[in-house]
mmCIF file of C-alpha atoms in Angstrom:
data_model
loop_
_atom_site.group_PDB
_atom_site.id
_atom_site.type_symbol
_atom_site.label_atom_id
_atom_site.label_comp_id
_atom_site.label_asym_id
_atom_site.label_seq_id
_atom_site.Cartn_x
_atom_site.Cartn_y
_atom_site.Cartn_z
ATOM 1 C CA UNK A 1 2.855 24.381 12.710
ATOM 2 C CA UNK A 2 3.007 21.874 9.864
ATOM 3 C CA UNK A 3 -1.114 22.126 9.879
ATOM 4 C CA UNK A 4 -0.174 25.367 8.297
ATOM 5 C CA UNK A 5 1.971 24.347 5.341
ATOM 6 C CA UNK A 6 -1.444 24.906 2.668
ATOM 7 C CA UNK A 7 -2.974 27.585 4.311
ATOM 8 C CA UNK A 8 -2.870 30.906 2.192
ATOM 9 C CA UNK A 9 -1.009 33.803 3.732
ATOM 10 C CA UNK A 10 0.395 31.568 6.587
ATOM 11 C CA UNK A 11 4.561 33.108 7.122
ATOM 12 C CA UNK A 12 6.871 31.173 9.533
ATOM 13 C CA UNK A 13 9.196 32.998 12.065
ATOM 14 C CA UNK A 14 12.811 32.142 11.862
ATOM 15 C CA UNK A 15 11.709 29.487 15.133
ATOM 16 C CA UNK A 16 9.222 27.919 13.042
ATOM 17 C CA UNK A 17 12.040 26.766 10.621
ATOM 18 C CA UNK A 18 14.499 26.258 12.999
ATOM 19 C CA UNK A 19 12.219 23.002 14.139
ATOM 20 C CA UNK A 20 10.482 22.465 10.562
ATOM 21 C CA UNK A 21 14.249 21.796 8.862
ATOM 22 C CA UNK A 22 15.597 18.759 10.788
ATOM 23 C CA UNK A 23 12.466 17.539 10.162
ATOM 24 C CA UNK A 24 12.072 18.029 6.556
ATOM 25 C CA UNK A 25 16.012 16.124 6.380
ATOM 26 C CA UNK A 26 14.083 13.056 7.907
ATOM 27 C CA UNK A 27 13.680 9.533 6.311
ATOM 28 C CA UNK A 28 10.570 7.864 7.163
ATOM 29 C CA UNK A 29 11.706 4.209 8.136
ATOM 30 C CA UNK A 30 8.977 2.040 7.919
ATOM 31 C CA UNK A 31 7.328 -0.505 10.366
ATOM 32 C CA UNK A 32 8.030 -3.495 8.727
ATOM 33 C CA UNK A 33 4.770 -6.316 9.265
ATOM 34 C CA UNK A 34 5.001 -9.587 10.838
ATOM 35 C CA UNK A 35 4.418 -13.143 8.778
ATOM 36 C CA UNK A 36 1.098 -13.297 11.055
ATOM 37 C CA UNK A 37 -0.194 -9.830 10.026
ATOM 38 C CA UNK A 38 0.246 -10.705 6.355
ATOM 39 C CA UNK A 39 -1.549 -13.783 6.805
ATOM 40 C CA UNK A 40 -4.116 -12.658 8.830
ATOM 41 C CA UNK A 41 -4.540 -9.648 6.037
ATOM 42 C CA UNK A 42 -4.690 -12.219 3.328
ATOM 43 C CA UNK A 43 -7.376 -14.709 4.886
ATOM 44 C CA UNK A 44 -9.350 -11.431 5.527
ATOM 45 C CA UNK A 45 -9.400 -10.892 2.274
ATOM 46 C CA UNK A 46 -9.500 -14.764 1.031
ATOM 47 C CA UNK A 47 -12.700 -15.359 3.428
ATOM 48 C CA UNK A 48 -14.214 -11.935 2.243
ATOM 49 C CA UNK A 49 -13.498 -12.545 -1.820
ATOM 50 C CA UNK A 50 -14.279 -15.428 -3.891
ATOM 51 C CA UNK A 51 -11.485 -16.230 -5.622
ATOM 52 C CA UNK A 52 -10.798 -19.041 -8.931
ATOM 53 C CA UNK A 53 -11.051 -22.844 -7.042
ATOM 54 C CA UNK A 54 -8.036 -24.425 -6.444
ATOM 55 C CA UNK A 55 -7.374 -27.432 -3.990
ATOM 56 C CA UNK A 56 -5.480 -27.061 -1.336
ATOM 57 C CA UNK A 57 -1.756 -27.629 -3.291
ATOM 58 C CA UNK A 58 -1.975 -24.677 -5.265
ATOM 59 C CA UNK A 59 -4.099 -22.671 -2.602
ATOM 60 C CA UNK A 60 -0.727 -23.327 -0.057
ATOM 61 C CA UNK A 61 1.379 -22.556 -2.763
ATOM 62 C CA UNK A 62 -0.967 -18.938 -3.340
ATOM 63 C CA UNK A 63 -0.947 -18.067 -0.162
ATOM 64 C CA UNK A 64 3.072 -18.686 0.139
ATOM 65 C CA UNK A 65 3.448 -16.739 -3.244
ATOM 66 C CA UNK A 66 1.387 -13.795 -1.609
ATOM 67 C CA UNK A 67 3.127 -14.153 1.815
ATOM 68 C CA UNK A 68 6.750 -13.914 0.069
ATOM 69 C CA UNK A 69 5.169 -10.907 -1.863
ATOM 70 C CA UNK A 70 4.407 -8.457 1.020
ATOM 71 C CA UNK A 71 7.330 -10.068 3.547
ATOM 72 C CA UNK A 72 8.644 -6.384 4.959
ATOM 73 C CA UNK A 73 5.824 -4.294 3.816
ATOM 74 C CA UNK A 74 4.692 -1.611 6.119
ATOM 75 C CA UNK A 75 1.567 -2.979 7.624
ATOM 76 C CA UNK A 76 -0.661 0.204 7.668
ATOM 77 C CA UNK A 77 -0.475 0.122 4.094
ATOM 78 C CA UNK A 78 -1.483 -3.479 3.698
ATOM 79 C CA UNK A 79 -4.050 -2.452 6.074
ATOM 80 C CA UNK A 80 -4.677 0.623 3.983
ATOM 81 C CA UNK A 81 -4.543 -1.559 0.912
ATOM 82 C CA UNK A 82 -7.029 -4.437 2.051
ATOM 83 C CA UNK A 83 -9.524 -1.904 2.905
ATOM 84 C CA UNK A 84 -9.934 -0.498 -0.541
ATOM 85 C CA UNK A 85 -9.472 -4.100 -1.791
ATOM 86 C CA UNK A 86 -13.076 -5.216 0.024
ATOM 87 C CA UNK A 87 -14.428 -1.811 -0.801
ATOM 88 C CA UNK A 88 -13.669 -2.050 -4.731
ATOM 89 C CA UNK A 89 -13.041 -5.429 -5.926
ATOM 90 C CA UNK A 90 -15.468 -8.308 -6.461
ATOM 91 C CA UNK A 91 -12.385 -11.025 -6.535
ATOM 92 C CA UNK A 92 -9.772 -11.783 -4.285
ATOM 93 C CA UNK A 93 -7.088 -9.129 -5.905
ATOM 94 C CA UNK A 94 -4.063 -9.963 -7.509
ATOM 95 C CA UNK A 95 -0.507 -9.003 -5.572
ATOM 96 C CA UNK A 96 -0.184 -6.588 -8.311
ATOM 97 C CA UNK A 97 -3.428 -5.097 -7.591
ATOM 98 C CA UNK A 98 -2.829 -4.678 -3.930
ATOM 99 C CA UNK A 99 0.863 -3.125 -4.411
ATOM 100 C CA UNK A 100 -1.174 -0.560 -6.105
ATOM 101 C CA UNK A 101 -3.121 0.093 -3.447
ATOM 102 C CA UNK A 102 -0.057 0.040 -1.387
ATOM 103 C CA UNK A 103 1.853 2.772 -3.018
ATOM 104 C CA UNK A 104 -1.217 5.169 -2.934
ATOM 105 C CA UNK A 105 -0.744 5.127 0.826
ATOM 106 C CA UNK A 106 1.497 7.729 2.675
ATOM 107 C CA UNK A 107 3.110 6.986 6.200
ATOM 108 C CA UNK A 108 1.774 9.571 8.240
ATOM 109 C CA UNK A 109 5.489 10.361 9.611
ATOM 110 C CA UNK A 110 5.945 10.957 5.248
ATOM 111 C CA UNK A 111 3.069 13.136 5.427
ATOM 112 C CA UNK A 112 4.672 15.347 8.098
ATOM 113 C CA UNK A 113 8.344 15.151 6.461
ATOM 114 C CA UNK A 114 6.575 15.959 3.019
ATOM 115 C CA UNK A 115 4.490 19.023 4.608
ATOM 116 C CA UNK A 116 8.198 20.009 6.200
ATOM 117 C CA UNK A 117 9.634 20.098 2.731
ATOM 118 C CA UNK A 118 6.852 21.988 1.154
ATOM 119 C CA UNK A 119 7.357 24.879 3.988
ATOM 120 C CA UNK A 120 11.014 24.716 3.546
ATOM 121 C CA UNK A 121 10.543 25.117 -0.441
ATOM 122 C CA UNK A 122 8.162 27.782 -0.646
ATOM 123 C CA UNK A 123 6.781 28.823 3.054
ATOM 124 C CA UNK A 124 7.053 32.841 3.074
ATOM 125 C CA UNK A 125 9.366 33.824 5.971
ATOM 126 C CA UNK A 126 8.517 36.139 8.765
ATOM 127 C CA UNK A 127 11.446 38.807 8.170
ATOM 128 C CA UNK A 128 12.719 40.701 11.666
ATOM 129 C CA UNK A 129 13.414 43.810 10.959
ATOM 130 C CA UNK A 130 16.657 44.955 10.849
ATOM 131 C CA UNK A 131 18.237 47.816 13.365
ATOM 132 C CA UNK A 132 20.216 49.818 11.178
ATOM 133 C CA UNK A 133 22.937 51.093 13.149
ATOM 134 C CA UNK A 134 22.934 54.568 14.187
ATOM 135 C CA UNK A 135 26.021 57.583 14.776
ATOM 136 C CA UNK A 136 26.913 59.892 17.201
ATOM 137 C CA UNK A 137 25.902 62.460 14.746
ATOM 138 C CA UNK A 138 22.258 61.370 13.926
ATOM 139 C CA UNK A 139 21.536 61.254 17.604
ATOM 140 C CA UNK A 140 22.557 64.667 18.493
ATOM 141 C CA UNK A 141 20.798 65.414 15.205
ATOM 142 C CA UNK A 142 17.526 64.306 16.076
ATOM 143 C CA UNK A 143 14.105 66.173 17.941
ATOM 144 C CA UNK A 144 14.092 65.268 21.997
ATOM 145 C CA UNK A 145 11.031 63.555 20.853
ATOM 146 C CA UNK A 146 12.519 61.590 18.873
ATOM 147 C CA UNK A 147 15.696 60.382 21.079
ATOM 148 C CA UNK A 148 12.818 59.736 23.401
ATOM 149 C CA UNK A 149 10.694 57.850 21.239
ATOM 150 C CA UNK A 150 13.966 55.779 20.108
ATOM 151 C CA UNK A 151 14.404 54.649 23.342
ATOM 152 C CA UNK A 152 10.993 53.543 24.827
ATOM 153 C CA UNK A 153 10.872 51.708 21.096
ATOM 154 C CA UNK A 154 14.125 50.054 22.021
ATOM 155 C CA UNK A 155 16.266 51.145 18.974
ATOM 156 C CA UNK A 156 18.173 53.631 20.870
ATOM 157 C CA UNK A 157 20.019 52.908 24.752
ATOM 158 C CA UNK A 158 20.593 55.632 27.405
ATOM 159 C CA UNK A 159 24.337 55.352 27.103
ATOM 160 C CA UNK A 160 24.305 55.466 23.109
ATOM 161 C CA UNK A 161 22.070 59.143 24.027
ATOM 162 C CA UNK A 162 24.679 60.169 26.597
ATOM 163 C CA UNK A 163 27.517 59.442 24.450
ATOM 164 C CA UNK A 164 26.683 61.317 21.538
ATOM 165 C CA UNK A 165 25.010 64.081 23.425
ATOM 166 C CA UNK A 166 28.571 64.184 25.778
ATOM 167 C CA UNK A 167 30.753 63.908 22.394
ATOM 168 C CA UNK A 168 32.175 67.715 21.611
ATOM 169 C CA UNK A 169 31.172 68.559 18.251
ATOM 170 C CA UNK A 170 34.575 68.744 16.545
ATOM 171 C CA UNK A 171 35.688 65.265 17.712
ATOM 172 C CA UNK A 172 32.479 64.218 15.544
ATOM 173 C CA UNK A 173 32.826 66.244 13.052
ATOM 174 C CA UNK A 174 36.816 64.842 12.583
ATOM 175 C CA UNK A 175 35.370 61.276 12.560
#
């Protein structure tokens, strides 16, 4: 259903919404990454990128500057952001250049809560139609084709036929 939340001409039943709004109330909490998955990210990307030489005082302290950086980052997007590191960068990347690359990434459960929002705010609605409510009168007013049609359509019961059909027409007419 959400796959549909860009497509032109797509209209969502009064079901669809019923399920898209609790969604599009959500908060995206995310996964929050591990001391090991940070360093593991960062010596991927130490090993993989020559970086200025230090010895190994200041490299410790680097690598403890960068750890205390991403401590409860989501760890797709330091995933997400390492990748385009390697792909684009020559050097081992600055913690400011790989928070950018961080907030370019979307969770997908943000994705879906984001797509949610977008239906909410300007999804077109599939409309039921509306049974306008019918008298005594405009039954016994009507063609027997028409009572007839009425009823196999479902806008018209049996009893509502009978009744009007049974009602005298003064009573009616004094209502």
């Amino acid at each position: 259903m959400l796959d549909r939340a860009f497509e032109p001409g797509a209209v969502f039943s009064a079901a669809d919404i019923a399920v898209i709004t609790p969604l599009a109330n959500a908060i995206a909490e995310p996964q929050v990454a591990d001391t090991k998955f940070i360093r593991q990210s960062l010596g991927g990307l130490a090993a993989s990128l020559p970086s200025q030489a230090t010895d190994i005082i200041h490299g410790n302290l680097k690598l403890g500057t960068y750890k205390a950086m991403f401590e409860g980052c989501d760890p797709r997007a330091l995933a997400y952001a390492v990748r385009r590191c390697l792909d684009e960068l020559d050097w081992m990347p600055t913690v400011h250049q790989i928070k950018e690359r961080m907030a370019i990434w979307i969770s997908p459960e943000e994705a879906a809560i984001r797509r949610a929002r977008f239906i909410l705010r300007t999804g077109k609605r599939d409309e039921p139609e509306q049974d306008i409510p019918i008298t005594a009168a405009q039954i016994r007013a009507m063609k027997p084709e028409f009572r007839s049609m009425g009823l196999a359509a479902g806008h018209l019961t049996q009893d509502e036929i009978d009744a009007a059909l049974s009602e005298p027409v003064e009573q009616a007419q004094a209502a």
